[in-house]
Coordinates of C-alpha atoms and ligand atoms in Angstrom, one line a residue:
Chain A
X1 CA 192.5 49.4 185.0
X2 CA 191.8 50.1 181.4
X3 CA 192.1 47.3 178.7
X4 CA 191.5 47.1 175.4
X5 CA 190.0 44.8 172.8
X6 CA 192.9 44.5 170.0
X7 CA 194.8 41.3 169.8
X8 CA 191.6 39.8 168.8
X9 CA 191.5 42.3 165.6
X10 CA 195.2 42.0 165.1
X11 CA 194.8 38.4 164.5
X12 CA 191.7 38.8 162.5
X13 CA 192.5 37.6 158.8
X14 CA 190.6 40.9 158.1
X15 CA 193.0 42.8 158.9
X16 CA 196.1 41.0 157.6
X17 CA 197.1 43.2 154.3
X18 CA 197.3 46.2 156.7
X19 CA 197.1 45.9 160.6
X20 CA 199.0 49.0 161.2
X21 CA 196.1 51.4 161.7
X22 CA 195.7 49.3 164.9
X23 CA 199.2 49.0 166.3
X24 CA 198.6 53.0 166.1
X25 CA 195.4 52.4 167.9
X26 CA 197.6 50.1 169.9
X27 CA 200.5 52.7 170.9
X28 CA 198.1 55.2 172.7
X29 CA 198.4 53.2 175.7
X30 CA 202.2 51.8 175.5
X31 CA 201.3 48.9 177.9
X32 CA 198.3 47.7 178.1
X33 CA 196.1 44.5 179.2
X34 CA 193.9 43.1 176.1
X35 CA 190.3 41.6 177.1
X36 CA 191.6 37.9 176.0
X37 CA 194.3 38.4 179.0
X38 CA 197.9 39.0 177.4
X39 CA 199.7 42.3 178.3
X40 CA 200.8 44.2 174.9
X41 CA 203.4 46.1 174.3
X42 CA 203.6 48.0 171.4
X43 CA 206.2 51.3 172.0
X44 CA 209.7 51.3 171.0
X45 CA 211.7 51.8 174.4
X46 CA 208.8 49.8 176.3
X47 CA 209.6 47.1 173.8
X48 CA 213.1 47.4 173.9
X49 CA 213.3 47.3 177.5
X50 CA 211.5 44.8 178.1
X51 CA 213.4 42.8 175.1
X52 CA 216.7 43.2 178.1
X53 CA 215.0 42.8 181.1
X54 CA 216.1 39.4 182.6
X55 CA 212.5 39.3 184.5
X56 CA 210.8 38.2 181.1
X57 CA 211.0 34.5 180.0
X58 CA 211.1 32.8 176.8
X59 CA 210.2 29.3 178.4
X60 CA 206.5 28.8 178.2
X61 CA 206.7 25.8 180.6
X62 CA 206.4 29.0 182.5
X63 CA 203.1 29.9 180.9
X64 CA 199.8 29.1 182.7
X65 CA 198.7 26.0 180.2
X66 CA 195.4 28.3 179.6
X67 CA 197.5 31.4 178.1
X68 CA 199.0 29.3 175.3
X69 CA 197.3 30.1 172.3
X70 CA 200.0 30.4 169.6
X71 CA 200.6 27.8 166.8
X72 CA 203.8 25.4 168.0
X73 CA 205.9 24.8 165.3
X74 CA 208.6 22.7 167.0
X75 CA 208.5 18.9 167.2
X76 CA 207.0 18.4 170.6
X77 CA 209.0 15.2 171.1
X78 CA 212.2 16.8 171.1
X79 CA 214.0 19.1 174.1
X80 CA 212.4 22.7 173.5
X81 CA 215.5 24.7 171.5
X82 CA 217.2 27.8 172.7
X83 CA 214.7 30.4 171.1
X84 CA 212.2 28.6 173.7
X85 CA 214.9 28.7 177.0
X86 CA 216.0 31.6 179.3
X87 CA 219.4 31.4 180.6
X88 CA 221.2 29.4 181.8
X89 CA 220.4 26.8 178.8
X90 CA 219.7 29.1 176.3
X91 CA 223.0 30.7 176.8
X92 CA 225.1 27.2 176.4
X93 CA 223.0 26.0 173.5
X94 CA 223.1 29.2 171.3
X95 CA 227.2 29.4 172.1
X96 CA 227.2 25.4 170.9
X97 CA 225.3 26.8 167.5
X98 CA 227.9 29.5 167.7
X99 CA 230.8 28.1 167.6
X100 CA 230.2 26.1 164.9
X101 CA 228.6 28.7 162.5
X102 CA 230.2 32.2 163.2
X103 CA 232.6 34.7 165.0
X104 CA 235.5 34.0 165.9
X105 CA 235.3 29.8 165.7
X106 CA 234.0 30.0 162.1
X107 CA 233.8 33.3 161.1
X108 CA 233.9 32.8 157.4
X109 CA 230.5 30.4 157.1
X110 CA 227.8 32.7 156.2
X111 CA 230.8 34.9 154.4
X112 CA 231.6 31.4 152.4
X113 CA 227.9 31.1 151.4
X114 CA 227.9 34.3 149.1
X115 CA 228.9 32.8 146.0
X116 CA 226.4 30.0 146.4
X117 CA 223.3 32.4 147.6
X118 CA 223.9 34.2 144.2
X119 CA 224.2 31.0 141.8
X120 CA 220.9 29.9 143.4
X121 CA 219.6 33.8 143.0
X122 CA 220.2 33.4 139.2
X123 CA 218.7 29.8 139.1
X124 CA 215.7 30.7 140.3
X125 CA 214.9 33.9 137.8
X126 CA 216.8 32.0 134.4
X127 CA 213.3 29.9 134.8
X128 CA 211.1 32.9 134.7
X129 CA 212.9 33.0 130.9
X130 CA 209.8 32.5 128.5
X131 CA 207.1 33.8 131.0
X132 CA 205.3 37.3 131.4
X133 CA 203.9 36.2 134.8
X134 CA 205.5 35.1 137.7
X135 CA 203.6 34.1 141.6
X136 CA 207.0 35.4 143.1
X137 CA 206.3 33.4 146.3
X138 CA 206.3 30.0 144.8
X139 CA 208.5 30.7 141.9
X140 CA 211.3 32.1 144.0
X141 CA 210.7 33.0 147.8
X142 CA 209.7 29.9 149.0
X143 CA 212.2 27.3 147.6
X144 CA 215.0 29.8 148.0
X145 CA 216.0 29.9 151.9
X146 CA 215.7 26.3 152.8
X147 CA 218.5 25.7 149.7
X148 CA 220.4 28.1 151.3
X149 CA 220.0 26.1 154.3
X150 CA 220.7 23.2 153.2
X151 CA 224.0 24.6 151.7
X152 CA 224.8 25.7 155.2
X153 CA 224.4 22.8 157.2
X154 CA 225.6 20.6 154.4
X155 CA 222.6 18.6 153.5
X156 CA 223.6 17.1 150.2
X157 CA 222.1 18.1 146.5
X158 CA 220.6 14.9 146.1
X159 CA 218.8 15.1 149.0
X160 CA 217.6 18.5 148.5
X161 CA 214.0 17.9 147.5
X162 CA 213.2 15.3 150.2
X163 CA 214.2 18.2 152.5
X164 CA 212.3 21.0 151.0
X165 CA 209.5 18.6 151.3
X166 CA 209.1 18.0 155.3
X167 CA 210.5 21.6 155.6
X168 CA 207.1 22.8 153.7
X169 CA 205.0 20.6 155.6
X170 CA 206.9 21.4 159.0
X171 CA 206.3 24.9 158.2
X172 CA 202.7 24.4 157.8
X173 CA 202.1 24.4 161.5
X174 CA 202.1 27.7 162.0
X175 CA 199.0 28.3 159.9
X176 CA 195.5 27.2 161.7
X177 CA 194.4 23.8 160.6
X178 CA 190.8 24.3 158.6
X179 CA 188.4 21.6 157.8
X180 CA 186.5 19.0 159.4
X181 CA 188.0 17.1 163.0
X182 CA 189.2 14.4 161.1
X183 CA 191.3 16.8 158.6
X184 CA 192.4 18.4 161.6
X185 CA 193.7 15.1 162.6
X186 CA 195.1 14.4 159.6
X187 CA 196.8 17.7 159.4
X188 CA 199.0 17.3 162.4
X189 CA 199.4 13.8 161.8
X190 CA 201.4 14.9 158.9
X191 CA 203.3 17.8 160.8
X192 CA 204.6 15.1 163.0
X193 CA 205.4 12.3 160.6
X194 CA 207.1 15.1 158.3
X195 CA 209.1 15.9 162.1
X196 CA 210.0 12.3 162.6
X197 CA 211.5 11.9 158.9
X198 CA 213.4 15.3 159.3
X199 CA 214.9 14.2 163.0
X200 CA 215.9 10.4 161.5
X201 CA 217.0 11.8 158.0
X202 CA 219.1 14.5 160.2
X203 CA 220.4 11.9 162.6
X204 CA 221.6 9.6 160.2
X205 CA 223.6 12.7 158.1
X206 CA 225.4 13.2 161.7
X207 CA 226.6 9.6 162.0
X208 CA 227.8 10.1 158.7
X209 CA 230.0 13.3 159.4
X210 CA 231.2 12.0 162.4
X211 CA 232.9 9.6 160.9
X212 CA 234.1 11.1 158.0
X213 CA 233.7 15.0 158.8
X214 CA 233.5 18.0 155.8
X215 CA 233.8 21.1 155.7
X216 CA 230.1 22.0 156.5
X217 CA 228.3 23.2 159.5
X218 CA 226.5 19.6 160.6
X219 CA 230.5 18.4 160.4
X220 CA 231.5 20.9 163.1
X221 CA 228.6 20.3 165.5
X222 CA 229.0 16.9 165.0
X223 CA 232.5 16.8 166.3
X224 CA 232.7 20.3 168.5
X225 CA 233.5 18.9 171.4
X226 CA 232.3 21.7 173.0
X227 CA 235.5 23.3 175.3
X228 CA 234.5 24.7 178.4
X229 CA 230.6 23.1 178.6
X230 CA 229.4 20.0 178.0
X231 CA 228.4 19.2 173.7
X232 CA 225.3 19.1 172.8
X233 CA 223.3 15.2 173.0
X234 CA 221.9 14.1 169.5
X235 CA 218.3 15.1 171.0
X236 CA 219.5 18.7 171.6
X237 CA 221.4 19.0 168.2
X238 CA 218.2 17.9 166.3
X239 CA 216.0 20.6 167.9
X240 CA 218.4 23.3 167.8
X241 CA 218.8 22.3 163.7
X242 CA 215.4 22.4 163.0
X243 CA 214.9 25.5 164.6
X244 CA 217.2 26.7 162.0
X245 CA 215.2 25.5 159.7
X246 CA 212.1 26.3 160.8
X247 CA 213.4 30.2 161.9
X248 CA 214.9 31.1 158.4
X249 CA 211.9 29.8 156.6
X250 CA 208.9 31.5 156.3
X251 CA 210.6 35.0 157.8
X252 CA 213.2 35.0 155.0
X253 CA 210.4 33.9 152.1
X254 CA 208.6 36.9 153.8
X255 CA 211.3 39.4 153.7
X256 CA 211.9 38.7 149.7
X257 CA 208.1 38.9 149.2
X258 CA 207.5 42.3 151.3
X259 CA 210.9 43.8 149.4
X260 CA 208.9 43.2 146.4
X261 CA 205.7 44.3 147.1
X262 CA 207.1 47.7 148.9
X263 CA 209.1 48.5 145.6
X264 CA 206.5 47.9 143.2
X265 CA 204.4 50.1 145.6
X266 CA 207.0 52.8 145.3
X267 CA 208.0 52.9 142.1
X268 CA 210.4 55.8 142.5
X269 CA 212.7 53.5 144.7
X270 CA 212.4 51.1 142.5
X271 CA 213.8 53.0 139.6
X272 CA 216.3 54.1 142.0
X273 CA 217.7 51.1 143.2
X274 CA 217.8 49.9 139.2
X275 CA 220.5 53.3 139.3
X276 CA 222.6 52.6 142.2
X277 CA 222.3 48.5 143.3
X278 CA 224.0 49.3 146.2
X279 CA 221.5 51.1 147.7
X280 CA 219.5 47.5 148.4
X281 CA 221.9 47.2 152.0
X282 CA 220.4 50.0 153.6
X283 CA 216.9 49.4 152.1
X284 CA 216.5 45.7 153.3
X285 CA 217.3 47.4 156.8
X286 CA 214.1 49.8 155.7
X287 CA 212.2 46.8 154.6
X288 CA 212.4 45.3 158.5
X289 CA 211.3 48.4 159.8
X290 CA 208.7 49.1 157.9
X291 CA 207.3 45.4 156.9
X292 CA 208.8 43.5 159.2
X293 CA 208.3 39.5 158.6
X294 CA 208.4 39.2 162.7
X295 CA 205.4 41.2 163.4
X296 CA 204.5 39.8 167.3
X297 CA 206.5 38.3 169.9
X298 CA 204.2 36.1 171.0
X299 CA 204.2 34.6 174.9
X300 CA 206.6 35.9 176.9
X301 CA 206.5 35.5 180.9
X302 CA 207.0 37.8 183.4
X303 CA 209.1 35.9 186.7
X304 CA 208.3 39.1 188.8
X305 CA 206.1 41.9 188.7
X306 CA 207.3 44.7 186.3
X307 CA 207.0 48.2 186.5
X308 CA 206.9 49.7 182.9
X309 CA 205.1 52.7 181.2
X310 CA 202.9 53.3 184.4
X311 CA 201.7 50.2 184.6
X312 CA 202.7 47.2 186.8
X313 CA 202.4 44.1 184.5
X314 CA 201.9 41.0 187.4
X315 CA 204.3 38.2 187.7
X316 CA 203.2 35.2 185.4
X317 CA 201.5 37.1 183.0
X318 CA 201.5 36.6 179.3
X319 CA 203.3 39.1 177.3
X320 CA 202.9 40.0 173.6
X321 CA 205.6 42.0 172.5
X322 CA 204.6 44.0 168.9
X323 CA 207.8 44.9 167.2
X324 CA 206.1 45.8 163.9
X325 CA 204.5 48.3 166.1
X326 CA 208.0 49.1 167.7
X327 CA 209.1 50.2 164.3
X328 CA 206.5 52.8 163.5
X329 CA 206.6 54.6 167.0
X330 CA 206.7 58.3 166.1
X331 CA 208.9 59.1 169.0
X332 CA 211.7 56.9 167.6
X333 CA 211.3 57.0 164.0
X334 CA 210.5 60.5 162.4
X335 CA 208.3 59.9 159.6
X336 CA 207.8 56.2 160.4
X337 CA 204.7 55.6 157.9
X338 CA 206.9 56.4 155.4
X339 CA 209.8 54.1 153.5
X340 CA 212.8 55.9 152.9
X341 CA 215.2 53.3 151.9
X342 CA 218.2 54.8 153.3
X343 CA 216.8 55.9 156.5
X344 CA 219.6 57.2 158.8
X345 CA 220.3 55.8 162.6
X346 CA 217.4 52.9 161.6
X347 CA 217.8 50.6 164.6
X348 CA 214.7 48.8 164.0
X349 CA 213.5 45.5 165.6
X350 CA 213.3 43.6 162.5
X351 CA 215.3 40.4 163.8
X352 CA 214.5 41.1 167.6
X353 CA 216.9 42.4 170.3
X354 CA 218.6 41.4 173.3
X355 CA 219.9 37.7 174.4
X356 CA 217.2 36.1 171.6
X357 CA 218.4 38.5 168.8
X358 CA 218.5 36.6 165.5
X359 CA 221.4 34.3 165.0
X360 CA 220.1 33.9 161.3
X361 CA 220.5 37.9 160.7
X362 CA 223.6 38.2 158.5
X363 CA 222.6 34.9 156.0
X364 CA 218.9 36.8 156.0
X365 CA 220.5 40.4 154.8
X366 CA 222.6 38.7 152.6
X367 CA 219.9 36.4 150.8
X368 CA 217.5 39.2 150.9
X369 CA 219.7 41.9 149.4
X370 CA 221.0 39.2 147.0
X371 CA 217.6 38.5 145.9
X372 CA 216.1 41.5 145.3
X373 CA 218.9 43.9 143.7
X374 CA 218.8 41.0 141.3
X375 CA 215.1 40.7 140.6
X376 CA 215.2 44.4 140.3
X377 CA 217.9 44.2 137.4
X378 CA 216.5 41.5 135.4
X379 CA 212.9 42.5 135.5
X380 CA 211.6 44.3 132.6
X381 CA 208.7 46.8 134.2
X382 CA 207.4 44.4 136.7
X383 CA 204.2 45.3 137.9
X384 CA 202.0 44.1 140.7
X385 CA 198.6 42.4 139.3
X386 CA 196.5 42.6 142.5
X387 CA 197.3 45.4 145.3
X388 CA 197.0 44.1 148.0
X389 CA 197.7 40.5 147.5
X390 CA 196.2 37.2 148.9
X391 CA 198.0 36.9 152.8
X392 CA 199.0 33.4 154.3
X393 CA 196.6 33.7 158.1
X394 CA 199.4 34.1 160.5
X395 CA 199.5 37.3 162.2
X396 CA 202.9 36.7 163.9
X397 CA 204.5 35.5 160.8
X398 CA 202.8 37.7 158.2
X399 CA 203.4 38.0 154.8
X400 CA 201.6 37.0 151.4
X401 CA 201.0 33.4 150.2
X402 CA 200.9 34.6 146.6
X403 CA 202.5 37.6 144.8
X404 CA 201.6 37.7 141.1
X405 CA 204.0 39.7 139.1
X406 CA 203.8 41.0 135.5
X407 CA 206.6 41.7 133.6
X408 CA 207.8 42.5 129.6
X409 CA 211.1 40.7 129.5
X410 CA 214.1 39.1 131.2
X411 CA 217.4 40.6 131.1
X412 CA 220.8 38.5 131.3
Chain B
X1 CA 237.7 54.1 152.9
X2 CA 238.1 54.9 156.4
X3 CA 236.3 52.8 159.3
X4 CA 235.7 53.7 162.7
X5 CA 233.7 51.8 165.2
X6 CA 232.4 53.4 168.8
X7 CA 233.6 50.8 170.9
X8 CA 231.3 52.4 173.4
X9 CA 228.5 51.6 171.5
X10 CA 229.7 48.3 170.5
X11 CA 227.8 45.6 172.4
X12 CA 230.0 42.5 170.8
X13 CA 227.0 41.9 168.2
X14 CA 229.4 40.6 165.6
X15 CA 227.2 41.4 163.3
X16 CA 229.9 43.3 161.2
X17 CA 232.6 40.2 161.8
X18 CA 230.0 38.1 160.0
X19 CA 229.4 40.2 156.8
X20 CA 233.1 42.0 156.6
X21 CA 235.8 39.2 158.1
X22 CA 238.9 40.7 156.5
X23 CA 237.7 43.8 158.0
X24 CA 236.1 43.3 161.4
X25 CA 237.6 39.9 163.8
X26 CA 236.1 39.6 167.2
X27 CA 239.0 38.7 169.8
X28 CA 237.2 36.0 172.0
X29 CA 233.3 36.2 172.8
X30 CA 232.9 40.5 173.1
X31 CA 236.3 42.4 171.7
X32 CA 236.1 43.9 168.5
X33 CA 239.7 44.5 166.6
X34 CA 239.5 46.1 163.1
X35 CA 241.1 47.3 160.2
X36 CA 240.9 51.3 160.2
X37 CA 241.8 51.1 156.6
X38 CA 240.4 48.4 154.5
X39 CA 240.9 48.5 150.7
X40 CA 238.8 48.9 147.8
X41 CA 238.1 45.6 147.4
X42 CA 235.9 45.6 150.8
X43 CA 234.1 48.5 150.0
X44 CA 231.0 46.0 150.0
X45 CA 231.6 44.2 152.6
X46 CA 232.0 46.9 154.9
X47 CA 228.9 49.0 153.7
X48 CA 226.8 45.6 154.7
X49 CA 228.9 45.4 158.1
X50 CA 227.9 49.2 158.7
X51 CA 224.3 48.8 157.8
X52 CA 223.6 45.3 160.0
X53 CA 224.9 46.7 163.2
X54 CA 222.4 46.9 165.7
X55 CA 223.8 49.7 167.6
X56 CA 225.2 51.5 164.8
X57 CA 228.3 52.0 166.1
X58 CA 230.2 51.6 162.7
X59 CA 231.1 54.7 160.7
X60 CA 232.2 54.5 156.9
X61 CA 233.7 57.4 155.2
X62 CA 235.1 57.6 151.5
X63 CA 233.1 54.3 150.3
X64 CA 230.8 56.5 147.7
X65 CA 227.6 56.0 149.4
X66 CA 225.7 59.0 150.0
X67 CA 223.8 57.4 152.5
X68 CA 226.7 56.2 155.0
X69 CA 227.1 59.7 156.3
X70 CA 224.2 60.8 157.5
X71 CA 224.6 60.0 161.2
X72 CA 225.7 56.9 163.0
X73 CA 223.7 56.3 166.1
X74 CA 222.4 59.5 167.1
X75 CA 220.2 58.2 169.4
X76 CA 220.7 56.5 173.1
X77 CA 217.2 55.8 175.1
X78 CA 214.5 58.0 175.9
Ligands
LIG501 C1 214.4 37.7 157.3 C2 214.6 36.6 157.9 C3 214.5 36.5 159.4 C4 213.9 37.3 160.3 C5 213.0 38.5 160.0 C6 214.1 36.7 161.6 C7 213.7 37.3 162.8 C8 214.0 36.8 164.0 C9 213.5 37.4 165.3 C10 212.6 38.6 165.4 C11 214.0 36.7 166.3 C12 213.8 36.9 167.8 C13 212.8 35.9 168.4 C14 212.5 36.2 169.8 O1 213.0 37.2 170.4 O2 211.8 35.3 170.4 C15 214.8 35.6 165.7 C16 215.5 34.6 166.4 C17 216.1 33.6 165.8 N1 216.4 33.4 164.5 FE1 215.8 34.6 163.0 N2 214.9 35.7 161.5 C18 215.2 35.5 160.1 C19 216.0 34.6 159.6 C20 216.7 33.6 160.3 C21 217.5 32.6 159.7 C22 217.9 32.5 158.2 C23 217.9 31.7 160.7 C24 218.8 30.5 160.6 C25 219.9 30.4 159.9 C26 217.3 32.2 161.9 C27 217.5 31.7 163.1 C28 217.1 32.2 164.3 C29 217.3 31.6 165.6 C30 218.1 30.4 165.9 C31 216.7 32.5 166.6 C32 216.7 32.3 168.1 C33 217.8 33.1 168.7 C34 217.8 32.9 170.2 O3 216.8 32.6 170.8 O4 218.8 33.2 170.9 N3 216.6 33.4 161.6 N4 214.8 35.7 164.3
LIG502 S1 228.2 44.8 164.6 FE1 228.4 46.7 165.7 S2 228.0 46.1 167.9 FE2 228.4 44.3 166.7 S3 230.6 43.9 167.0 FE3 230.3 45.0 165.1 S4 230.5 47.2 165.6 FE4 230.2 46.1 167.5

């Protein structure tokens, strides 16, 4: 059986500012055994099968202990959340989430949120008044979602800045720790402690609403009682909210920062979406085709053995799913190394697909297209200063950790 | 404007119920119902609804963007 010698390259930090020569490389054989043992597959319809087949877990307690070599982000002493479970469990949980955040219990709480996402759009880029320089990721990408999440769930404005704080350092598990064994220590020492304050600071905001409910989302999981299936314990409603947290972090801050980067690259788009604002809807869905801030789906277990592409993958083997991959296939996207911002019949794999499609899609399209039609319209000739820019290390969540901008002027 | 969804294609996604609700209502956990007719005012609304289905089973006509009519999903598997 062949196998190839690519997921060691693909999470090189060498090839982070462009690994899509080797998800090319990758494609020739659809499905396909790397040396360091995972199966990858990086085609569109082997993707998207295998995205629906019910033989392929989420739940690495299914994973042989040796195969897990992705960075955990979640707190490990709380129950894993749904993105982490395979039906049955998953299926109650994410429903739980559901009905207390969209269609057709609450199907005006993203919808609700517009007003909000586009006062805290405007925030953000009235401090940019007085510069000619900008890093766009800590300036505006990064403190942008996790205020929009704490608007969601209800977290209140004074508390705001504790909460971007352990979300920061939460989020900093997903990058490799560096240094010596003790700042290794101290690293994850942090992760954790940051993990405890978010679970106690959460716990105690649920007490609260429970007895004196609002309008928000914590208030409604707080008090769902849950109809047909049994609510959700305190444990299992602080994992699933971090997982919010944690999911619409770094992927969102990515989003905003790729939109950028891709229109300063093409500066014909850019000049066009400056003529018709509109034009950002369809071009976000462009954006997660063609610089998609999910770029791997990493561990994925297969209960049985699964015939796919010519190839039998074996049961318990470790899947890697590429979806950035997925979105350049040639046989499903004509063109697809090129961006075309209104790209017809674009049914990319930017938020996933199937029964772990993601639940944070609509608040995502609507923060990123608030974001950057705006940037877009204030900026006086923005201009990139470095091409490419410095990347954060993770492969799976790719995207850069600083974006330097130029610019002449801010417009009201 | 004029909307039409394929409620073959539909899969339930909600996607559009999200981003256009005076437009687009799911009855229960899978049926879409929808307004065949929305007004001016959603014009936005419904372009995002059209653009974040998964399926692209949405069709918009009359809304002024040049790119809504090129095609809803014109592709179904291999
Ligand atoms: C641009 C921003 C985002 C991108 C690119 C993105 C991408 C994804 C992808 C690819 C998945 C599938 C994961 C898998 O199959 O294992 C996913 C799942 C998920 N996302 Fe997002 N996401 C984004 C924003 C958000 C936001 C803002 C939230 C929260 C409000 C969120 C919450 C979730 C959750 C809870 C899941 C798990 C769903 C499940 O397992 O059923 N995401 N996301
Ligand atoms: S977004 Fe598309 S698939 Fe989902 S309910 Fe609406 S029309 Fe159906």
């Amino acid at each position: 059986m062949t196998s190839v010698a690519l997921l060691g390259q693909i999470l090189d930090y060498a090839n982070r500012a462009d690994p899509y020569p080797l998800y090319a490389e990758l494609r020739r054989t659809p499905v396909v055994r790397d040396e360091s043992g995972p199966y990858l597959v990086s085609t569109y319809w082997e993707i998207h099968s295998l995205l629906h087949d019910p033989r392929v877990s989420s739940d690495i307690r299914n994973l042989a202990p040796e195969a897990k070599t992705a960075p955990r982000t979640e707190d490990p002493d709380l129950p894993p959340s749904f993105i982490r479970l395979d039906p049955p469990d998953h299926d109650r949980l994410r429903r739980l989430i559901m009905r207390t955040y969209g269609p057709p219990h609450a199907p005006r709480r993203v919808y609700g949120l517009r007003g909000e996402i586009s006062g805290i759009v405007s925030g953000l880029i009235d401090r940019f008044q007085g510069r000619d320089r900008i890093d766009l990721v800590d300036d505006f990408s990064y403190p942008f979602p996790v205020t929009v999440i704490c608007r969601l769930l209800g977290v209140p404005q004074e508390d705001e800045q504790r909460f971007h704080g352990w979300a920061d350092t939460v989020a900093t598990a997903i990058e490799p720790a560096v240094g010596t064994p003790e700042e290794q220590q101290a690293h994850w020492q942090a992760i954790r402690e940051a993990h405890h304050q978010l679970a106690e600071y959460l716990s105690g905001l649920i007490a609260q609403r429970r007895r004196a409910p609002r309008e928000d989302m914590i208030s409604a999981l707080a008090t769902d009682r849950g109809a047909d299936e049994s609510p959700m314990s305190l444990p299992e409603m602080l994992s699933n909210l971090t997982l919010l947290l944690i999911a619409g972090h770094e992927t969102t801050v990515n989003l905003i920062t790729n939109g950028m980067l891709t229109l300063l690259r093409h500066p014909d788009t850019l000049k066009q979406l400056r003529a018709d604002p509109d034009l950002v809807i369809p071009l976000v869905e462009e954006l997660l085709r063609f610089e998609p801030p999910v770029q791997l789906l990493p561990e994925r277990t297969t209960l049985d053995d699964i015939e796919i592409a010519g190839t039998t993958i074996p049961q318990g083997a470790s899947l890697w799913l590429v979806p950035a991959s997925g979105n350049r296939d040639p046989r499903r996207f004509p063109e697809p190394d090129r961006f075309l911002p209104d790209r017809p019949d674009n049914q990319h794999f930017g938020f996933g697909s199937g029964i772990h499609n993601c639940i944070g899609s609509p608040l995502a399209r609507l923060e990123a297209q608030a974001a950057l039609a705006e940037l877009v319209r204030r900026l006086d000739n923005p201009r990139l200063v470095e091409d490419p820019p410095p990347y954060r290390h993770n492969a799976v969540l790719r995207g850069p950790r600083h974006l330097p901008i130029a610019f002449d002027g801010l417009s009201r | 404007m004029r909307v039409v969804v394929d409620l073959n294609r539909c899969q339930g996604y909600a996607q559009c119920a999200f981003l256009a609700p005076d437009v687009f209502a799911m009855h229960g956990e899978e049926a879409l119902l929808y307004d065949g007719e929305p007004d001016g005012t959603r014009r936005l609304d419904v372009l995002r609804a059209e653009a974040a289905c998964p399926v692209k089973a949405i069709t918009v006509e009359g809304a002024g963007a040049a790119w809504t009519a090129a095609g809803a999903g014109v592709s179904n598997g291999p």
